[in-house]
């Protein structure tokens, strides 16, 4: 299988853009739970990125660990922190 | 402090972007990473380990010492979280939580969970044992299996999940998975090979060295799977209940 | 078939830690016994390996899983790693024995899990000291870091917040290291240290910006981990608020092993020529190290809490080792390596002595030192030896490391470092003189004196002797003796171990 680096570069850019948006949103959103969910979305885009790079094993792990379980764990932890606190 | 932190972040970003100047092109077949070791793995991997998926062969055989310690890292994480958070219930919880009250009967949720969880667990086992041929392996399979218990506890309740997968059992699984991995290494050692030299299992299993490596990979992947599964569940139990195992998310 | 001892060094504590989580119901005695047994066996394996390295005069390579490097992972135990392995083994075993009373005090429940983390931390440190692969080093760095977060947080109360700070800084450090390794992997395609050294010495990579930034990231990551001066803010609180048993294990070992990693990266993966001629930061680093030494000692002087004072002294000691390594001559390098060994023992004996004093008096401030020589003579004697070693009084080992460092600094013409070393020695003398004066001549409570006056026959017996328990006293005495022994056998240590590891190009 040959790999053309120019294949679908628009798709590439779109994913990168979404990753940046998610990263900024996760930092600037007020609610902790929303931040946690956006982190999950970030993980999902990373997973797409890995797939696009044909690193399927890494993408699989990212999908299972990053997008699924760690989001749940972050949400589970966020409930103990006052979501309306200033920091 | 904030402007100072921004300056440092900016400097780090500049430094990392500068570093990309003379990196090889993306997906360049002539780059050092694709010419130095990868050809060796791709050409010999199948003949030496009978494992078509090169990633699995590298992960669980050529670099199995790393993978052993990666599963130990996961184990350490659960141990740390348990040591820091776990406390016996005192009736009045000191930690305040800010979660919405649960109301009504979640019939649809429970029905969905009932139908999804068995499929999920079968899929997890498939991912784990099919790691030789397709993407997957211990880490992914273990996470999916652990997620099925997390789903159970999300849709029913923490107590309900804990009746099926007791806390003590979780901890035993955490240690046993890694122990299985390290134990296989020790068996190889006892058979006169180096630590984690799966070819040492050939005599025990009655197969060739190459097939013994393939079986060894399977066994250590199972060990990793058990540890990761139990660790995911244990992390969820501890974090969601704040350590008192009373009520989850 | 090759000699299997190197793997036992790491595998025994690993198995012990996994088993320790399973044997909770058997009670704390069994857990303690298993821990001590595993640490002793591991130390035995380290000693056997060191003897073989010294006898054959060349590094031992152990191929994990029978795969030849660079395809597989190898353990490399040369003279430097052998010395560090034995140091880790000794410190871990002594603090393990010492932990019997204090660990039980801090952990009423789940002592076996605490010991499992203890053993895991030792596994990580031993693994780092024997790693021959940069990524493997990272994995073990994570193990020891995770275990140390858990152990430090067991201090409870204020320790949680201090540990959280350490966690953030430690994670940043580890990420920097990993990023740097990533850049280097992209440029070379290899992770094995010997192979990397071979590839990096090629002409075409000497000028590469990516390699240079990769090296910068790795070094910054390691500096964060070892708390070099501007990056040290996490260390004092994290270490001084931990439980005594934890502090005795972590304070001597974590930062020293990070220094070892720095030396490995500088001289095994990269070369002395690359670091001192291509990168040429050494004058900047010498300034940083001098600042660490002087400011660490001054801050230590200002502390009332004894353990906090000791943690600032660690910050200063890190300055010694970093400065020595970047002096770019044989004497400086010898001083730095010797100081890794010496400082591990010094910090261990001081932390154990202070821990014993706190255990008996319940007071962490300098007031607890009042009249210690009469109440706890052995503890006080070990404290005196440790203090003499930090100040640099012969025949303790602290003198010899400072001697080599000074010699190296003079040879390199790094006068600022010479000045920093001398000032720090003076400051340390003042700090410890203040404490020891109280320990010698300090009055006990009025009650103790009045008893002495009312019953003149009993003489000095009026002051109650209340030594620490035997499990604390024996490791203390051994550590004190080791400090003197290392000082007396300096020549042998330098000739048989350190000389061999001096990198080419000096």
PDB file of C-alpha atoms in Angstrom, chain B residues 12 14-24 31-34 36-41 44-45 48-49 57-58 61-77 79-80 82-88 168 171-176 178-186 189 192-200 213, chain C residues 1-4 7-8 10-11 14-15 17-19 21-22 25 62-67 70-75 107 109-110 113-114 116-117 120 123-124 127 130 133-137 139-140 142-143 146-147 149-151 153-154 160 176 179 183 185-192 195 199 202 207-211 213-214 216-217 220:
ATOM      1  CA  UNK B  12       8.136  26.322  24.503  1.00  0.00           C
ATOM      2  CA  UNK B  14       8.534  28.483  19.519  1.00  0.00           C
ATOM      3  CA  UNK B  15      11.173  25.948  20.516  1.00  0.00           C
ATOM      4  CA  UNK B  16       9.088  22.993  19.432  1.00  0.00           C
ATOM      5  CA  UNK B  17       8.148  24.607  16.133  1.00  0.00           C
ATOM      6  CA  UNK B  18      11.783  25.444  15.443  1.00  0.00           C
ATOM      7  CA  UNK B  19      12.638  21.820  15.944  1.00  0.00           C
ATOM      8  CA  UNK B  20      10.484  20.851  12.995  1.00  0.00           C
ATOM      9  CA  UNK B  21      12.768  22.665  10.529  1.00  0.00           C
ATOM     10  CA  UNK B  22      14.962  19.770   9.696  1.00  0.00           C
ATOM     11  CA  UNK B  23      12.679  16.907  10.527  1.00  0.00           C
ATOM     12  CA  UNK B  24      12.195  14.518   7.617  1.00  0.00           C
ATOM     13  CA  UNK B  31      13.401   8.953   6.906  1.00  0.00           C
ATOM     14  CA  UNK B  32      15.639   7.385   9.535  1.00  0.00           C
ATOM     15  CA  UNK B  33      12.657   6.035  11.458  1.00  0.00           C
ATOM     16  CA  UNK B  34      11.530   4.041   8.428  1.00  0.00           C
ATOM     17  CA  UNK B  36      16.829   2.061  10.473  1.00  0.00           C
ATOM     18  CA  UNK B  37      14.889  -0.564  12.402  1.00  0.00           C
ATOM     19  CA  UNK B  38      11.475  -0.837  10.780  1.00  0.00           C
ATOM     20  CA  UNK B  39      12.590  -2.896   7.750  1.00  0.00           C
ATOM     21  CA  UNK B  40      14.076  -5.441  10.106  1.00  0.00           C
ATOM     22  CA  UNK B  41      10.856  -5.713  12.103  1.00  0.00           C
ATOM     23  CA  UNK B  44      11.719 -10.750  10.107  1.00  0.00           C
ATOM     24  CA  UNK B  45       8.784 -10.130  12.409  1.00  0.00           C
ATOM     25  CA  UNK B  48      10.486 -14.911  14.138  1.00  0.00           C
ATOM     26  CA  UNK B  49       7.215 -14.565  16.006  1.00  0.00           C
ATOM     27  CA  UNK B  57       5.070  -8.346  17.629  1.00  0.00           C
ATOM     28  CA  UNK B  58       7.156  -5.280  18.470  1.00  0.00           C
ATOM     29  CA  UNK B  61       7.881  -9.470  21.995  1.00  0.00           C
ATOM     30  CA  UNK B  62      10.746  -7.299  20.780  1.00  0.00           C
ATOM     31  CA  UNK B  63      10.000  -4.625  23.344  1.00  0.00           C
ATOM     32  CA  UNK B  64       8.105  -6.746  25.833  1.00  0.00           C
ATOM     33  CA  UNK B  65      10.170  -5.459  28.734  1.00  0.00           C
ATOM     34  CA  UNK B  66       8.702  -1.993  28.092  1.00  0.00           C
ATOM     35  CA  UNK B  67       5.210  -3.389  27.844  1.00  0.00           C
ATOM     36  CA  UNK B  68       5.642  -5.239  31.119  1.00  0.00           C
ATOM     37  CA  UNK B  69       6.457  -1.969  32.824  1.00  0.00           C
ATOM     38  CA  UNK B  70       3.676  -0.147  30.994  1.00  0.00           C
ATOM     39  CA  UNK B  71       1.194  -2.540  32.518  1.00  0.00           C
ATOM     40  CA  UNK B  72       2.930  -2.023  35.855  1.00  0.00           C
ATOM     41  CA  UNK B  73       2.501   1.754  35.394  1.00  0.00           C
ATOM     42  CA  UNK B  74      -1.224   1.210  35.026  1.00  0.00           C
ATOM     43  CA  UNK B  75      -1.199  -1.024  38.079  1.00  0.00           C
ATOM     44  CA  UNK B  76       0.714   1.622  40.026  1.00  0.00           C
ATOM     45  CA  UNK B  77      -1.853   4.231  39.046  1.00  0.00           C
ATOM     46  CA  UNK B  79      -2.685   1.490  43.647  1.00  0.00           C
ATOM     47  CA  UNK B  80      -1.903   5.191  44.120  1.00  0.00           C
ATOM     48  CA  UNK B  82      -6.650   3.640  46.041  1.00  0.00           C
ATOM     49  CA  UNK B  83      -4.086   4.559  48.676  1.00  0.00           C
ATOM     50  CA  UNK B  84      -4.915   8.243  48.442  1.00  0.00           C
ATOM     51  CA  UNK B  85      -8.689   8.124  48.153  1.00  0.00           C
ATOM     52  CA  UNK B  86     -10.027   4.921  49.642  1.00  0.00           C
ATOM     53  CA  UNK B  87     -11.464   5.311  53.076  1.00  0.00           C
ATOM     54  CA  UNK B  88     -14.038   3.412  55.013  1.00  0.00           C
ATOM     55  CA  UNK B 168     -11.256  -7.126  46.526  1.00  0.00           C
ATOM     56  CA  UNK B 171      -7.459  -5.495  43.290  1.00  0.00           C
ATOM     57  CA  UNK B 172      -6.540  -9.165  42.944  1.00  0.00           C
ATOM     58  CA  UNK B 173      -7.085  -8.933  39.182  1.00  0.00           C
ATOM     59  CA  UNK B 174      -4.909  -5.799  39.018  1.00  0.00           C
ATOM     60  CA  UNK B 175      -1.987  -7.624  40.567  1.00  0.00           C
ATOM     61  CA  UNK B 176      -2.613 -11.004  38.924  1.00  0.00           C
ATOM     62  CA  UNK B 178       0.867  -8.096  35.864  1.00  0.00           C
ATOM     63  CA  UNK B 179       1.943 -11.150  37.819  1.00  0.00           C
ATOM     64  CA  UNK B 180       0.955 -13.363  34.890  1.00  0.00           C
ATOM     65  CA  UNK B 181       3.075 -11.217  32.584  1.00  0.00           C
ATOM     66  CA  UNK B 182       6.089 -11.171  34.871  1.00  0.00           C
ATOM     67  CA  UNK B 183       5.514 -14.837  35.704  1.00  0.00           C
ATOM     68  CA  UNK B 184       5.828 -15.800  32.045  1.00  0.00           C
ATOM     69  CA  UNK B 185       9.095 -13.907  31.994  1.00  0.00           C
ATOM     70  CA  UNK B 186      10.224 -15.853  35.033  1.00  0.00           C
ATOM     71  CA  UNK B 189      14.141 -17.573  32.843  1.00  0.00           C
ATOM     72  CA  UNK B 192      17.227 -21.346  30.588  1.00  0.00           C
ATOM     73  CA  UNK B 193      16.399 -18.414  28.342  1.00  0.00           C
ATOM     74  CA  UNK B 194      16.582 -14.750  29.189  1.00  0.00           C
ATOM     75  CA  UNK B 195      13.794 -12.972  31.038  1.00  0.00           C
ATOM     76  CA  UNK B 196      10.767 -12.737  28.708  1.00  0.00           C
ATOM     77  CA  UNK B 197      12.439 -14.867  26.027  1.00  0.00           C
ATOM     78  CA  UNK B 198       9.222 -16.621  25.035  1.00  0.00           C
ATOM     79  CA  UNK B 199      11.118 -19.233  23.067  1.00  0.00           C
ATOM     80  CA  UNK B 200      11.709 -20.788  26.460  1.00  0.00           C
ATOM     81  CA  UNK B 213       6.798 -16.757  20.796  1.00  0.00           C
TER      82      UNK B 213
ATOM     83  CA  UNK C   1      22.720 -18.686  27.996  1.00  0.00           C
ATOM     84  CA  UNK C   2      24.115 -15.744  29.809  1.00  0.00           C
ATOM     85  CA  UNK C   3      24.561 -14.675  33.358  1.00  0.00           C
ATOM     86  CA  UNK C   4      21.135 -13.877  34.754  1.00  0.00           C
ATOM     87  CA  UNK C   7      17.542  -9.207  35.733  1.00  0.00           C
ATOM     88  CA  UNK C   8      17.151 -10.316  39.335  1.00  0.00           C
ATOM     89  CA  UNK C  10      14.827  -5.516  38.957  1.00  0.00           C
ATOM     90  CA  UNK C  11      12.560  -8.542  38.850  1.00  0.00           C
ATOM     91  CA  UNK C  14       8.772  -6.089  41.006  1.00  0.00           C
ATOM     92  CA  UNK C  15       7.480  -9.519  42.032  1.00  0.00           C
ATOM     93  CA  UNK C  17       5.396  -5.424  44.935  1.00  0.00           C
ATOM     94  CA  UNK C  18       2.847  -7.468  42.965  1.00  0.00           C
ATOM     95  CA  UNK C  19       2.709 -10.105  45.691  1.00  0.00           C
ATOM     96  CA  UNK C  21      -0.878  -6.281  47.087  1.00  0.00           C
ATOM     97  CA  UNK C  22      -2.207  -9.812  47.280  1.00  0.00           C
ATOM     98  CA  UNK C  25      -4.928 -10.604  54.929  1.00  0.00           C
ATOM     99  CA  UNK C  62      21.669  -8.286  29.279  1.00  0.00           C
ATOM    100  CA  UNK C  63      19.354  -8.822  26.333  1.00  0.00           C
ATOM    101  CA  UNK C  64      15.725  -8.851  27.395  1.00  0.00           C
ATOM    102  CA  UNK C  65      13.783 -11.583  25.667  1.00  0.00           C
ATOM    103  CA  UNK C  66      16.900 -12.715  23.801  1.00  0.00           C
ATOM    104  CA  UNK C  67      16.529  -9.977  21.197  1.00  0.00           C
ATOM    105  CA  UNK C  70      18.844  -2.257  18.791  1.00  0.00           C
ATOM    106  CA  UNK C  71      15.841  -4.447  17.912  1.00  0.00           C
ATOM    107  CA  UNK C  72      15.230  -5.501  21.474  1.00  0.00           C
ATOM    108  CA  UNK C  73      15.846  -3.876  24.824  1.00  0.00           C
ATOM    109  CA  UNK C  74      19.037  -4.388  26.720  1.00  0.00           C
ATOM    110  CA  UNK C  75      20.097  -3.707  30.250  1.00  0.00           C
ATOM    111  CA  UNK C 107      -0.608   3.790  57.563  1.00  0.00           C
ATOM    112  CA  UNK C 109      -4.683   0.333  57.281  1.00  0.00           C
ATOM    113  CA  UNK C 110      -3.429  -1.070  53.976  1.00  0.00           C
ATOM    114  CA  UNK C 113      -0.314  -1.573  49.656  1.00  0.00           C
ATOM    115  CA  UNK C 114       1.996   1.092  50.993  1.00  0.00           C
ATOM    116  CA  UNK C 116       3.826  -2.468  47.411  1.00  0.00           C
ATOM    117  CA  UNK C 117       4.311   1.118  46.241  1.00  0.00           C
ATOM    118  CA  UNK C 120       7.560  -0.418  43.043  1.00  0.00           C
ATOM    119  CA  UNK C 123      11.954  -1.211  41.057  1.00  0.00           C
ATOM    120  CA  UNK C 124      11.625   1.959  39.020  1.00  0.00           C
ATOM    121  CA  UNK C 127      15.406  -0.109  36.396  1.00  0.00           C
ATOM    122  CA  UNK C 130      20.308  -0.236  34.579  1.00  0.00           C
ATOM    123  CA  UNK C 133      17.254   2.184  26.167  1.00  0.00           C
ATOM    124  CA  UNK C 134      15.942   5.741  26.293  1.00  0.00           C
ATOM    125  CA  UNK C 135      12.275   4.833  26.032  1.00  0.00           C
ATOM    126  CA  UNK C 136      12.559   2.119  28.624  1.00  0.00           C
ATOM    127  CA  UNK C 137      14.083   4.750  30.873  1.00  0.00           C
ATOM    128  CA  UNK C 139       8.631   4.042  31.340  1.00  0.00           C
ATOM    129  CA  UNK C 140      10.580   3.389  34.521  1.00  0.00           C
ATOM    130  CA  UNK C 142       6.931   7.101  35.148  1.00  0.00           C
ATOM    131  CA  UNK C 143       6.736   4.108  37.483  1.00  0.00           C
ATOM    132  CA  UNK C 146       3.787   7.539  40.132  1.00  0.00           C
ATOM    133  CA  UNK C 147       4.862   5.501  43.123  1.00  0.00           C
ATOM    134  CA  UNK C 149       3.306  10.616  44.264  1.00  0.00           C
ATOM    135  CA  UNK C 150       1.331   7.967  46.075  1.00  0.00           C
ATOM    136  CA  UNK C 151       3.865   7.581  48.874  1.00  0.00           C
ATOM    137  CA  UNK C 153       0.526  11.916  49.456  1.00  0.00           C
ATOM    138  CA  UNK C 154       0.207   9.402  52.303  1.00  0.00           C
ATOM    139  CA  UNK C 160      -1.851  16.454  49.406  1.00  0.00           C
ATOM    140  CA  UNK C 176       9.558  17.161  28.133  1.00  0.00           C
ATOM    141  CA  UNK C 179       9.105  14.896  23.591  1.00  0.00           C
ATOM    142  CA  UNK C 183      12.500  14.280  18.273  1.00  0.00           C
ATOM    143  CA  UNK C 185      13.791   9.093  17.412  1.00  0.00           C
ATOM    144  CA  UNK C 186      12.478  10.897  14.343  1.00  0.00           C
ATOM    145  CA  UNK C 187      15.994  12.004  13.459  1.00  0.00           C
ATOM    146  CA  UNK C 188      17.763   8.727  14.160  1.00  0.00           C
ATOM    147  CA  UNK C 189      15.216   5.916  14.131  1.00  0.00           C
ATOM    148  CA  UNK C 190      16.690   4.248  17.175  1.00  0.00           C
ATOM    149  CA  UNK C 191      16.054   4.144  20.898  1.00  0.00           C
ATOM    150  CA  UNK C 192      18.989   2.089  22.105  1.00  0.00           C
ATOM    151  CA  UNK C 195      23.113   2.762  18.899  1.00  0.00           C
ATOM    152  CA  UNK C 199      24.274   7.555  15.009  1.00  0.00           C
ATOM    153  CA  UNK C 202      27.765  11.304  12.567  1.00  0.00           C
ATOM    154  CA  UNK C 207      24.521  20.571  13.332  1.00  0.00           C
ATOM    155  CA  UNK C 208      20.884  19.483  13.328  1.00  0.00           C
ATOM    156  CA  UNK C 209      18.473  21.903  15.014  1.00  0.00           C
ATOM    157  CA  UNK C 210      16.017  19.130  15.857  1.00  0.00           C
ATOM    158  CA  UNK C 211      18.621  17.103  17.686  1.00  0.00           C
ATOM    159  CA  UNK C 213      16.150  20.962  20.631  1.00  0.00           C
ATOM    160  CA  UNK C 214      15.569  17.320  21.453  1.00  0.00           C
ATOM    161  CA  UNK C 216      17.324  20.720  25.280  1.00  0.00           C
ATOM    162  CA  UNK C 217      13.921  19.209  26.003  1.00  0.00           C
ATOM    163  CA  UNK C 220      14.996  20.495  30.806  1.00  0.00           C
TER     164      UNK C 220
END
